[in-house]
CSV table of C-alpha atoms and ligand atoms in Angstrom, one decimal:
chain,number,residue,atom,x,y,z
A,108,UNK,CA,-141.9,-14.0,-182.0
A,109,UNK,CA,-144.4,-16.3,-180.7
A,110,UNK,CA,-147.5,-15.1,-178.4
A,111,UNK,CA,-146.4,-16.4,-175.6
A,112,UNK,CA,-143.4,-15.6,-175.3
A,113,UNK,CA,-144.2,-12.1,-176.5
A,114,UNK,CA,-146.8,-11.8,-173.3
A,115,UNK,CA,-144.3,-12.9,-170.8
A,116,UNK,CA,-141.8,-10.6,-172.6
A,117,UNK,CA,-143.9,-8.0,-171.5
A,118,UNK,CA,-144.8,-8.9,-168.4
A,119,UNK,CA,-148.9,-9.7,-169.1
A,120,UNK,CA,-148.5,-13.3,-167.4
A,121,UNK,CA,-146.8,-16.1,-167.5
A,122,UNK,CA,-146.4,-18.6,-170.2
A,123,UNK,CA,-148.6,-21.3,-168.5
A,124,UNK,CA,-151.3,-18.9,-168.4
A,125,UNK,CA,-151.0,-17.3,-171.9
A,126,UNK,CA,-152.1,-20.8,-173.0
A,127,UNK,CA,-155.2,-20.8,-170.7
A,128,UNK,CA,-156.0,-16.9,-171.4
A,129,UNK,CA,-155.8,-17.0,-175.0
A,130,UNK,CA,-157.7,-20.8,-175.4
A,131,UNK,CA,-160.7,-18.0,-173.3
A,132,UNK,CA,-160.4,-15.6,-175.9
A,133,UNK,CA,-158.5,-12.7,-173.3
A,134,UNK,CA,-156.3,-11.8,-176.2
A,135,UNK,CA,-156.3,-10.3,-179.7
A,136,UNK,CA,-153.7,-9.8,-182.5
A,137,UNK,CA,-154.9,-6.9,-184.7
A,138,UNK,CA,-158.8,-7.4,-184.1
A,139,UNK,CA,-158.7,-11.2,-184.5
A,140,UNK,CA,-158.5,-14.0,-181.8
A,141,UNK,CA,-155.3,-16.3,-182.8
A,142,UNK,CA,-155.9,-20.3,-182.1
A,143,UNK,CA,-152.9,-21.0,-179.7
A,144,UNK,CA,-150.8,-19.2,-178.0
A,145,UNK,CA,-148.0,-20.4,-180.3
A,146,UNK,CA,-149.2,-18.0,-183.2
A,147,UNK,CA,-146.5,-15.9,-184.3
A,148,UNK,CA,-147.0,-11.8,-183.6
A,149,UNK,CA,-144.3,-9.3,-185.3
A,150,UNK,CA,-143.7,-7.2,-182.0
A,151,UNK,CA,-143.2,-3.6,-183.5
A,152,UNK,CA,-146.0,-4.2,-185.7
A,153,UNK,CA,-148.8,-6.0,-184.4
A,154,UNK,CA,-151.6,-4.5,-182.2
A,155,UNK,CA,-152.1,-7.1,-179.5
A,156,UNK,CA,-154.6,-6.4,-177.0
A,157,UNK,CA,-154.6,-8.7,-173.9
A,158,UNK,CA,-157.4,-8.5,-171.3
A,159,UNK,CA,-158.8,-5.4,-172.8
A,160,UNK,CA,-155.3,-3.6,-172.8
A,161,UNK,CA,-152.9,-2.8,-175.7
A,162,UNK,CA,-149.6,-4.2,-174.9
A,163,UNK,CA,-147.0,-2.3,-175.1
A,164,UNK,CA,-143.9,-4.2,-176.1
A,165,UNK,CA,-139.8,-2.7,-175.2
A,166,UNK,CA,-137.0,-3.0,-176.6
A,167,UNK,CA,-135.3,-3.5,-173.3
A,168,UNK,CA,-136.7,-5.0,-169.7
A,169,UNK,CA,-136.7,-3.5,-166.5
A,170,UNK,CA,-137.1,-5.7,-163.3
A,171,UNK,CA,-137.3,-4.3,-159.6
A,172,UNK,CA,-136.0,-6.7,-157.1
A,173,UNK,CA,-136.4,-6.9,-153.7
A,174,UNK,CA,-133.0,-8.5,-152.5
A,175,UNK,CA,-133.1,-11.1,-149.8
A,176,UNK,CA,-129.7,-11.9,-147.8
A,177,UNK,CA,-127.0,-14.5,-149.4
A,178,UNK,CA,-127.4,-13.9,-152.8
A,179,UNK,CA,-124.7,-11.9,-155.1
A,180,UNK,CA,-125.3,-9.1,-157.7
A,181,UNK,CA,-123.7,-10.8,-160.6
A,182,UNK,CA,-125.1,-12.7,-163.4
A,183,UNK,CA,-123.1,-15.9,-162.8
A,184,UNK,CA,-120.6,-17.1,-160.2
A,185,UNK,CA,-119.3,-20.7,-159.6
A,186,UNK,CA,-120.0,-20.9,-156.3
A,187,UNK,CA,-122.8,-18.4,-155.2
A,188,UNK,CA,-126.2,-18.0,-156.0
A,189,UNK,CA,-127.1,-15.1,-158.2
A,190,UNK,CA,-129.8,-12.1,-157.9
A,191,UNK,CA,-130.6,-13.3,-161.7
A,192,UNK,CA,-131.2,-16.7,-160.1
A,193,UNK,CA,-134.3,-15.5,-158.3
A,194,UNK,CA,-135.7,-14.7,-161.6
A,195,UNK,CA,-138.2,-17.5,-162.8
A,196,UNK,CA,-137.2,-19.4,-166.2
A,197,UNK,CA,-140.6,-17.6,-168.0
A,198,UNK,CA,-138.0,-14.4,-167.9
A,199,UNK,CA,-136.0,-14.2,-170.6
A,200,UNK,CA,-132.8,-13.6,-168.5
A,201,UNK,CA,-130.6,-12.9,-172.1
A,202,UNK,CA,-128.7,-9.5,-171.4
A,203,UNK,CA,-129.8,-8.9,-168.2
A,204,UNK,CA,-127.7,-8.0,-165.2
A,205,UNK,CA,-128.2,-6.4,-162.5
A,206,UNK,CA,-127.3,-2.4,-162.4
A,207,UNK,CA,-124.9,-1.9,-160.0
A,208,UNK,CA,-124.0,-3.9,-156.6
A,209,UNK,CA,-125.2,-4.5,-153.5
A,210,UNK,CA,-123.1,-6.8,-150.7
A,211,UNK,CA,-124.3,-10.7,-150.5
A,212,UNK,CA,-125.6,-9.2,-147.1
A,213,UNK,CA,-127.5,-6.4,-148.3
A,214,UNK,CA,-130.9,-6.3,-148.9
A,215,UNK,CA,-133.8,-4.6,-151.0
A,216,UNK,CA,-134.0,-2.4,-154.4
A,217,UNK,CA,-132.1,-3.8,-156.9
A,218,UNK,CA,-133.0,-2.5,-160.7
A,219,UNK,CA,-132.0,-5.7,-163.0
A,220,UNK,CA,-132.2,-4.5,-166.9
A,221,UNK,CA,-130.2,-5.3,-170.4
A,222,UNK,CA,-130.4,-1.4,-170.8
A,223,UNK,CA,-126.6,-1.4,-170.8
A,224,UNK,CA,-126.8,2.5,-171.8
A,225,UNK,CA,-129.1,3.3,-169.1
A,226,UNK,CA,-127.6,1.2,-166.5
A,227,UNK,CA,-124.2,3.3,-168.0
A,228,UNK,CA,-126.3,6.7,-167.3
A,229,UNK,CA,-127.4,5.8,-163.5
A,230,UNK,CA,-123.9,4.6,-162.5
A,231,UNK,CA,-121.5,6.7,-163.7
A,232,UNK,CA,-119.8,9.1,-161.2
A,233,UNK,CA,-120.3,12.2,-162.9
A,234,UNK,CA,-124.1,12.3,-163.0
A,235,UNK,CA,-124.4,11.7,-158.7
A,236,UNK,CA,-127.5,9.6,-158.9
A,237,UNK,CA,-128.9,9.6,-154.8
A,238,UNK,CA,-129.4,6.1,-153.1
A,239,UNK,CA,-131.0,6.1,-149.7
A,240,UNK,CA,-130.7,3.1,-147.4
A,241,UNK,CA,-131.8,1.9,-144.1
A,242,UNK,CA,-129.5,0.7,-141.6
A,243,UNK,CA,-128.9,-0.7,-138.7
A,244,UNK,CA,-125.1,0.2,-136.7
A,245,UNK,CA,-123.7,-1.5,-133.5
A,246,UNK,CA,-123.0,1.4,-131.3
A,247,UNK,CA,-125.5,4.5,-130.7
A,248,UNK,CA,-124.3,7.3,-133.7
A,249,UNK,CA,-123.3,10.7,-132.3
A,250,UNK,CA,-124.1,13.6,-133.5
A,251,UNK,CA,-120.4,14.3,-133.9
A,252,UNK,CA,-119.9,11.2,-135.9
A,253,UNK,CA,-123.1,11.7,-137.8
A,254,UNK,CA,-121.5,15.4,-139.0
A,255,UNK,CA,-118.5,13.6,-139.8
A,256,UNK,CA,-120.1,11.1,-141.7
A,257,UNK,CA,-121.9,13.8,-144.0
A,258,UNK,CA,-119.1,15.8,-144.5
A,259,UNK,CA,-116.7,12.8,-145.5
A,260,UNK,CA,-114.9,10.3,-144.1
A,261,UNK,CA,-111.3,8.8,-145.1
A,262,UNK,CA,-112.4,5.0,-145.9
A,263,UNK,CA,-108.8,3.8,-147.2
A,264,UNK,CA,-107.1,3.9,-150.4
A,265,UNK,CA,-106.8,7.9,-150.2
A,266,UNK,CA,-110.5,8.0,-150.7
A,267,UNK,CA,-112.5,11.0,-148.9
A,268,UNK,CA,-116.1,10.5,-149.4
A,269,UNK,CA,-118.7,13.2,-151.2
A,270,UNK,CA,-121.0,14.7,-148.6
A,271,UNK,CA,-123.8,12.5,-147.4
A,272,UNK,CA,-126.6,12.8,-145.6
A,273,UNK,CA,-128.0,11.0,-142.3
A,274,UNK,CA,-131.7,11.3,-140.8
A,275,UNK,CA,-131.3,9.3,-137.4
A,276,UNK,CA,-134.3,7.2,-135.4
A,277,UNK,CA,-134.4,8.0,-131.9
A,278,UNK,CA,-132.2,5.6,-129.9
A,279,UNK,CA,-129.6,6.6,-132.5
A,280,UNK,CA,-128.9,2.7,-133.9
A,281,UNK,CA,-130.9,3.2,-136.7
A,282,UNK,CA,-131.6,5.6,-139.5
A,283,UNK,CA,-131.5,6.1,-143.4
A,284,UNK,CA,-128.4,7.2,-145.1
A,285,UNK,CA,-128.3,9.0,-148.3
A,286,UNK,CA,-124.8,8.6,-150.6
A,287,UNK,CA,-124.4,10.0,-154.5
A,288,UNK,CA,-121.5,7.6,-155.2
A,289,UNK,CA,-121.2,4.0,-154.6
A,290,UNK,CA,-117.6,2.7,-153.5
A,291,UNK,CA,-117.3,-0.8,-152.6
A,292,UNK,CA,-118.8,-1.6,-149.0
A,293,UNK,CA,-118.9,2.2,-149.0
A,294,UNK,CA,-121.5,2.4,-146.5
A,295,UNK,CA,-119.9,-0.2,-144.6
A,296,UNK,CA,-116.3,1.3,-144.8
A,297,UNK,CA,-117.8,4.9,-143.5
A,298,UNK,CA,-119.4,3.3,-140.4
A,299,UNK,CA,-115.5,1.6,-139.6
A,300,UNK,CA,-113.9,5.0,-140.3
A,301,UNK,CA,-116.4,6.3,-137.3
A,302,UNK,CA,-115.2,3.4,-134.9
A,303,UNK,CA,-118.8,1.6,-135.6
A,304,UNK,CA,-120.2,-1.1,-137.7
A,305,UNK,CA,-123.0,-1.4,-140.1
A,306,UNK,CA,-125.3,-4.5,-138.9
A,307,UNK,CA,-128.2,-4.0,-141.3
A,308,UNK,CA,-128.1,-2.8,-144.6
A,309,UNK,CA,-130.9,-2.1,-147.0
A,310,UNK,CA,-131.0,0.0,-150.2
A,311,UNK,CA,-134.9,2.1,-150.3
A,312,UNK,CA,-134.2,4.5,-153.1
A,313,UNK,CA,-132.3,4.4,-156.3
A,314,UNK,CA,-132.5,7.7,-158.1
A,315,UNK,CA,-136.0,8.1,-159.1
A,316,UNK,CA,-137.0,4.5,-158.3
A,317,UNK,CA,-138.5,4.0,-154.5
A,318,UNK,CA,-138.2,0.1,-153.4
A,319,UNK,CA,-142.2,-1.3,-153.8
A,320,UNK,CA,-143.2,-2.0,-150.1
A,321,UNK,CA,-145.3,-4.7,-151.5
A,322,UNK,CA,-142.9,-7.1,-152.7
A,323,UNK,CA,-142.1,-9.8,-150.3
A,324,UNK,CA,-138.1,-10.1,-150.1
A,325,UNK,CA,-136.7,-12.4,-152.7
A,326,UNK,CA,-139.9,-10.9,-155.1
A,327,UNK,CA,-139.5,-8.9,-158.3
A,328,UNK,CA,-142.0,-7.2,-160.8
A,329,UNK,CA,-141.9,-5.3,-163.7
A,330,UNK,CA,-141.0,-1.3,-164.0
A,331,UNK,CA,-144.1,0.3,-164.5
A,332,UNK,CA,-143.9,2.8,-167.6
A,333,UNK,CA,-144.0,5.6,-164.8
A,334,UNK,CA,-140.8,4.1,-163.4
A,335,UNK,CA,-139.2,3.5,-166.3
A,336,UNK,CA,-139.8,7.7,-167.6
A,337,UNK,CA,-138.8,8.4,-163.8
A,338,UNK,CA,-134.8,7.0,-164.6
A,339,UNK,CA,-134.9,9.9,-167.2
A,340,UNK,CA,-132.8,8.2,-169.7
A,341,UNK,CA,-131.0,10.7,-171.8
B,440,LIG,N1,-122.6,0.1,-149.1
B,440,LIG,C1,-122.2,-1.0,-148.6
B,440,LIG,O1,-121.4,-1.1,-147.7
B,440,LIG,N2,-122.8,-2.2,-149.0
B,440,LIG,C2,-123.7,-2.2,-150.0
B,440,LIG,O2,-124.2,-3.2,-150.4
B,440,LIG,C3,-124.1,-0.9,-150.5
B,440,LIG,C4,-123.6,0.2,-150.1
């Protein structure tokens, strides 16, 4: 694999700057500074050390993406843009989708990976991995239609859904919403079976992973390695 794509692979910089880094002698392969940034480096073998830090190269990537409004969680569709869209060209996008949905409307943490096994672990009914979101309802929620809510609510199709849990803001329009299963427009669909409506909807936790208050909406980075352990895959 070639240097520079090996550093973007791993999330050191972007190819652009690889050129510039390596030309100022920031990187080494094995103890010895390679000419260009087009040298070749065998990723499973080679020690390469860029700006005083061993890189460590994965077999799979692991993006967090803060999700702005309008754009769908597929990896192509003919007429809408895609999360992977919002992913520069330096990323090698080959594999990746995101791991699990979120509505064109809804907004924030989005895990985007080629980890198909992983992705498998986290969204598989059985194993009841937690999101939390944020949102935002038309009418004031009761305490009676909070209770109902967490205890399960019929949202069609002879569905029932798995307790949830609600922590309210005062004023009652507001609040975070925890659910261990992920329906279509679940969220959405409780709130209508309650005689309300969901008018703001973003996802804050997924399972271990806690959406990085730092990243401007549309933005993405890397899983750290403490992330990535976090997800626990089996
Ligand atoms: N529930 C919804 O209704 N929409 C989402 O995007 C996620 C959960």
């Amino acid at each position: 694999m070639r240097l520079d794509k090996f550093l973007v692979a791993t999330g050191c910089c972007s190819r652009t700057e690889a050129k510039k880094i390596v030309r100022a002698g920031g990187v080494s392969i094995n103890g010895r500074a390679p000419k260009s940034s087009d040298e070749k480096v065998d990723p499973e073998r080679d020690e390469v050390i860029f700006c005083g830090k061993k890189v460590i190269y994965r077999e799979f990537t692991y993006i967090m993406l803060n999700k702005p409004e309008g754009y769908v969680s597929a990896t192509e569709d003919n007429r809408e843009r895609t999360v992977l869209d919002l992913l520069p060209d330096e990323v090698n996008k080959t594999g990746l989708f995101p791991c699990g949905r979120l509505d064109k409307n809804t907004l924030g943490l989005m895990l985007i990976t080629d980890d198909g096994d992983l992705a498998h672990q986290l969204l598989s009914p059985k194993n009841h991995v937690s999101k939390v979101y944020g949102f935002r309802c038309r009418e004031p929620l009761s305490d009676n239609d909070a209770e109902r809510l967490c205890a399960g609510v019929d949202i069609g199709e002879d569905y029932i859904t798995k307790p949830a849990k609600i922590a309210l803001d005062d004023g009652r329009l507001s609040g975070k919403i925890t659910i261990d299963e992920g329906k279509y427009h679940q969220i959405k669909r409780m709130f209508e079976a309650v005689d309300n409506k969901i008018t703001y909807l973003e996802r804050l936790e997924f399972g271990a992973l806690k959406l990085d208050g730092s990243l401007e909406r549309g933005q993405w980075r890397y899983l750290t390695d403490g992330e990535i352990a976090s997800l626990g895959k089996k």
